[in-house]
PDB file of C-alpha atoms in Angstrom:
ATOM      1  CA  MET A  50     -29.809 203.963  -4.026  1.00 93.00           C
ATOM      2  CA  LEU A  51     -26.700 204.900  -5.967  1.00 96.00           C
ATOM      3  CA  ILE A  52     -25.289 202.315  -8.378  1.00 96.00           C
ATOM      4  CA  VAL A  53     -21.633 202.773  -9.352  1.00 97.00           C
ATOM      5  CA  ASP A  54     -20.635 200.621 -12.333  1.00 95.00           C
ATOM      6  CA  ASN A  55     -18.827 201.494 -15.543  1.00 95.00           C
ATOM      7  CA  ASN A  56     -20.644 198.904 -17.674  1.00 94.00           C
ATOM      8  CA  PRO A  57     -23.773 200.510 -19.199  1.00 96.00           C
ATOM      9  CA  ASP A  58     -25.517 197.145 -19.685  1.00 94.00           C
ATOM     10  CA  THR A  59     -24.924 196.193 -16.052  1.00 92.00           C
ATOM     11  CA  ARG A  60     -26.145 199.599 -14.861  1.00 94.00           C
ATOM     12  CA  LEU A  61     -29.318 199.212 -16.931  1.00 95.00           C
ATOM     13  CA  THR A  62     -29.991 195.739 -15.533  1.00 92.00           C
ATOM     14  CA  LEU A  63     -29.363 196.870 -11.961  1.00 93.00           C
ATOM     15  CA  VAL A  64     -31.637 199.886 -12.404  1.00 95.00           C
ATOM     16  CA  ASP A  65     -34.397 197.722 -13.922  1.00 93.00           C
ATOM     17  CA  VAL A  66     -34.278 195.134 -11.153  1.00 92.00           C
ATOM     18  CA  LEU A  67     -33.888 197.501  -8.207  1.00 92.00           C
ATOM     19  CA  SER A  68     -36.404 200.074  -9.392  1.00 93.00           C
ATOM     20  CA  GLY A  69     -38.781 197.184 -10.108  1.00 92.00           C
ATOM     21  CA  ILE A  70     -38.764 196.285  -6.399  1.00 90.00           C
ATOM     22  CA  GLY A  71     -39.312 199.846  -5.258  1.00 91.00           C
ATOM     23  CA  TYR A  72     -35.925 201.507  -4.953  1.00 92.00           C
ATOM     24  CA  HIS A  73     -35.308 204.984  -6.349  1.00 93.00           C
ATOM     25  CA  VAL A  74     -32.055 204.491  -8.260  1.00 95.00           C
ATOM     26  CA  VAL A  75     -29.425 206.903  -9.568  1.00 96.00           C
ATOM     27  CA  VAL A  76     -26.283 205.843 -11.391  1.00 97.00           C
ATOM     28  CA  ALA A  77     -22.642 206.801 -11.742  1.00 96.00           C
ATOM     29  CA  ALA A  78     -20.077 205.326 -14.132  1.00 96.00           C
ATOM     30  CA  THR A  79     -17.003 206.159 -12.027  1.00 95.00           C
ATOM     31  CA  GLY A  80     -16.066 206.623  -8.404  1.00 93.00           C
ATOM     32  CA  GLN A  81     -15.431 210.311  -9.011  1.00 94.00           C
ATOM     33  CA  GLU A  82     -18.896 210.738 -10.515  1.00 95.00           C
ATOM     34  CA  ALA A  83     -20.349 208.953  -7.477  1.00 95.00           C
ATOM     35  CA  LEU A  84     -18.598 211.344  -5.081  1.00 95.00           C
ATOM     36  CA  SER A  85     -19.958 214.314  -7.035  1.00 95.00           C
ATOM     37  CA  LEU A  86     -23.516 212.928  -6.911  1.00 95.00           C
ATOM     38  CA  LEU A  87     -23.261 212.206  -3.200  1.00 94.00           C
ATOM     39  CA  ALA A  88     -21.961 215.718  -2.496  1.00 93.00           C
ATOM     40  CA  VAL A  89     -25.082 217.161  -4.105  1.00 93.00           C
ATOM     41  CA  SER A  90     -27.787 214.701  -3.045  1.00 87.00           C
ATOM     42  CA  GLY A  91     -26.279 212.300  -0.510  1.00 85.00           C
ATOM     43  CA  GLU A  92     -29.104 212.769   1.979  1.00 88.00           C
ATOM     44  CA  ASP A  93     -31.550 211.370  -0.604  1.00 89.00           C
ATOM     45  CA  ILE A  94     -29.495 208.209  -1.224  1.00 93.00           C
ATOM     46  CA  SER A  95     -30.192 205.247   1.059  1.00 90.00           C
ATOM     47  CA  ALA A  96     -27.238 203.038   0.071  1.00 92.00           C
ATOM     48  CA  VAL A  97     -24.394 202.732  -2.436  1.00 94.00           C
ATOM     49  CA  LEU A  98     -23.868 199.637  -4.603  1.00 94.00           C
ATOM     50  CA  ILE A  99     -20.328 199.740  -6.046  1.00 93.00           C
ATOM     51  CA  GLU A 100     -18.593 197.497  -8.579  1.00 93.00           C
ATOM     52  CA  VAL A 101     -15.091 196.899  -7.207  1.00 89.00           C
ATOM     53  CA  SER A 102     -13.253 197.657 -10.453  1.00 87.00           C
ATOM     54  CA  VAL A 103     -14.858 200.957 -11.493  1.00 90.00           C
ATOM     55  CA  PRO A 104     -12.416 203.384 -13.140  1.00 88.00           C
ATOM     56  CA  VAL A 105     -10.914 206.643 -11.833  1.00 87.00           C
ATOM     57  CA  ILE A 106     -11.556 205.778  -8.164  1.00 90.00           C
ATOM     58  CA  ASP A 107     -11.910 202.017  -7.637  1.00 87.00           C
ATOM     59  CA  GLY A 108     -14.685 200.572  -5.512  1.00 88.00           C
ATOM     60  CA  LEU A 109     -12.629 199.901  -2.392  1.00 85.00           C
ATOM     61  CA  THR A 110     -11.096 203.388  -2.450  1.00 88.00           C
ATOM     62  CA  LEU A 111     -14.554 204.871  -2.943  1.00 91.00           C
ATOM     63  CA  ALA A 112     -15.930 202.877   0.013  1.00 88.00           C
ATOM     64  CA  ARG A 113     -12.971 203.975   2.172  1.00 85.00           C
ATOM     65  CA  THR A 114     -13.439 207.609   1.124  1.00 91.00           C
ATOM     66  CA  LEU A 115     -17.145 207.490   1.950  1.00 90.00           C
ATOM     67  CA  ARG A 116     -16.421 206.091   5.427  1.00 85.00           C
ATOM     68  CA  GLU A 117     -13.649 208.655   6.023  1.00 87.00           C
ATOM     69  CA  ARG A 118     -16.101 211.426   5.087  1.00 89.00           C
ATOM     70  CA  GLY A 119     -18.605 210.163   7.622  1.00 87.00           C
ATOM     71  CA  TRP A 120     -20.978 208.242   5.326  1.00 86.00           C
ATOM     72  CA  LYS A 121     -22.858 205.953   7.707  1.00 86.00           C
ATOM     73  CA  LYS A 122     -25.362 204.496   5.259  1.00 89.00           C
ATOM     74  CA  PRO A 123     -24.869 201.035   3.758  1.00 87.00           C
ATOM     75  CA  VAL A 124     -22.197 200.290   1.173  1.00 89.00           C
ATOM     76  CA  ILE A 125     -22.415 197.114  -0.911  1.00 89.00           C
ATOM     77  CA  LEU A 126     -19.387 196.117  -2.977  1.00 88.00           C
ATOM     78  CA  MET A 127     -19.847 193.856  -6.024  1.00 89.00           C
ATOM     79  CA  GLY A 128     -16.988 191.635  -7.101  1.00 82.00           C
ATOM     80  CA  ASP A 129     -16.065 188.117  -8.098  1.00 79.00           C
ATOM     81  CA  ASP A 130     -15.026 185.597  -5.440  1.00 71.00           C
ATOM     82  CA  GLN A 131     -11.305 186.314  -5.870  1.00 72.00           C
ATOM     83  CA  GLU A 132     -11.787 190.105  -5.569  1.00 69.00           C
ATOM     84  CA  VAL A 133     -14.078 189.751  -2.567  1.00 65.00           C
ATOM     85  CA  GLN A 134     -11.706 187.390  -0.741  1.00 66.00           C
ATOM     86  CA  HIS A 135      -8.707 189.648  -1.425  1.00 63.00           C
ATOM     87  CA  LEU A 136     -10.534 192.784  -0.302  1.00 62.00           C
ATOM     88  CA  GLN A 137     -12.004 191.164   2.808  1.00 61.00           C
ATOM     89  CA  ASN A 138      -8.476 190.146   3.840  1.00 60.00           C
ATOM     90  CA  LEU A 139      -7.188 193.637   3.062  1.00 56.00           C
ATOM     91  CA  GLU A 140      -9.995 195.521   4.831  1.00 57.00           C
ATOM     92  CA  PRO A 141     -11.608 193.180   7.379  1.00 51.00           C
ATOM     93  CA  GLN A 142     -12.761 196.049   9.604  1.00 56.00           C
ATOM     94  CA  MET A 143     -14.497 198.007   6.844  1.00 58.00           C
ATOM     95  CA  SER A 144     -18.233 198.025   7.357  1.00 63.00           C
ATOM     96  CA  VAL A 145     -19.490 196.925   3.946  1.00 74.00           C
ATOM     97  CA  ALA A 146     -21.661 194.171   2.534  1.00 78.00           C
ATOM     98  CA  TRP A 147     -20.560 192.035  -0.390  1.00 75.00           C
ATOM     99  CA  LEU A 148     -22.451 190.907  -3.472  1.00 80.00           C
ATOM    100  CA  HIS A 149     -20.614 188.096  -5.230  1.00 73.00           C
ATOM    101  CA  VAL A 150     -20.522 188.328  -9.047  1.00 78.00           C
ATOM    102  CA  PRO A 151     -22.120 186.670 -10.935  1.00 81.00           C
ATOM    103  CA  PHE A 152     -25.384 186.971  -9.044  1.00 78.00           C
ATOM    104  CA  GLY A 153     -29.012 186.292  -9.836  1.00 78.00           C
ATOM    105  CA  ARG A 154     -32.124 188.346  -9.243  1.00 79.00           C
ATOM    106  CA  GLN A 155     -32.742 186.827  -5.817  1.00 83.00           C
ATOM    107  CA  ALA A 156     -29.272 187.783  -4.567  1.00 78.00           C
ATOM    108  CA  LEU A 157     -29.727 191.284  -6.005  1.00 82.00           C
ATOM    109  CA  HIS A 158     -33.098 191.602  -4.256  1.00 79.00           C
ATOM    110  CA  GLN A 159     -31.606 190.334  -0.993  1.00 83.00           C
ATOM    111  CA  ALA A 160     -28.420 192.457  -0.892  1.00 81.00           C
ATOM    112  CA  PRO A 161     -29.993 195.889  -0.332  1.00 80.00           C
ATOM    113  CA  ARG A 162     -32.740 194.402   1.846  1.00 82.00           C
ATOM    114  CA  SER A 163     -30.143 192.798   4.116  1.00 78.00           C
ATOM    115  CA  VAL A 164     -28.457 196.147   4.815  1.00 77.00           C
ATOM    116  CA  LEU A 165     -31.449 198.499   4.696  1.00 79.00           C
ATOM    117  CA  HIS A 166     -34.012 196.244   6.409  1.00 75.00           C
ATOM    118  CA  PRO A 167     -32.043 193.550   8.270  1.00 68.00           C
ATOM    119  CA  GLN A 168     -35.069 192.393  10.292  1.00 64.00           C
ATOM    120  CA  ASP A 169     -37.072 191.745   7.106  1.00 60.00           C
ATOM    121  CA  ALA A 170     -34.156 189.963   5.428  1.00 48.00           C
ATOM    122  CA  SER A 171     -33.653 187.753   8.488  1.00 48.00           C
ATOM    123  CA  ALA A 172     -37.356 186.847   8.581  1.00 48.00           C
ATOM    124  CA  ALA A 173     -37.296 185.998   4.855  1.00 49.00           C
ATOM    125  CA  ARG A 174     -34.315 183.674   5.376  1.00 45.00           C
ATOM    126  CA  ASP A 175     -36.097 181.994   8.299  1.00 47.00           C
ATOM    127  CA  GLU A 176     -39.215 181.413   6.144  1.00 48.00           C
ATOM    128  CA  GLN A 177     -37.097 179.710   3.481  1.00 48.00           C
ATOM    129  CA  GLY A 178     -35.907 177.151   6.015  1.00 47.00           C
ATOM    130  CA  PRO A 179     -32.467 175.579   6.242  1.00 44.00           C
ATOM    131  CA  THR A 180     -30.225 175.491   3.207  1.00 39.00           C
ATOM    132  CA  ALA A 181     -28.073 172.575   2.135  1.00 37.00           C
TER     133      ALA A 181
END
């Protein structure tokens, strides 16, 4: 999984959590760096987790570029509620998942699982029962 976030502390936390549940994780600090990594080793990356406000190429532009270049694997955009709502209105047809910031460990565990293993994520939600 490729994590794209310009905050080193956030990248470290994301790497710790995601690698701790079995994902092989690589990181990029900018959208441009992410594109360079994907050009070299895209076939080895299962999904891309992008912070919406990364510098050089922002998260939405990066997601658009990936889709335009034929990237069919999952893209998860991270942003606060206002960013997510604005971007969903702007790009309702874009095939991406959203991770609302701030998020806890459970949401971070669930986000990649929901796009990489949707059957498992659905079963886990069913086991938890109804939510209030």
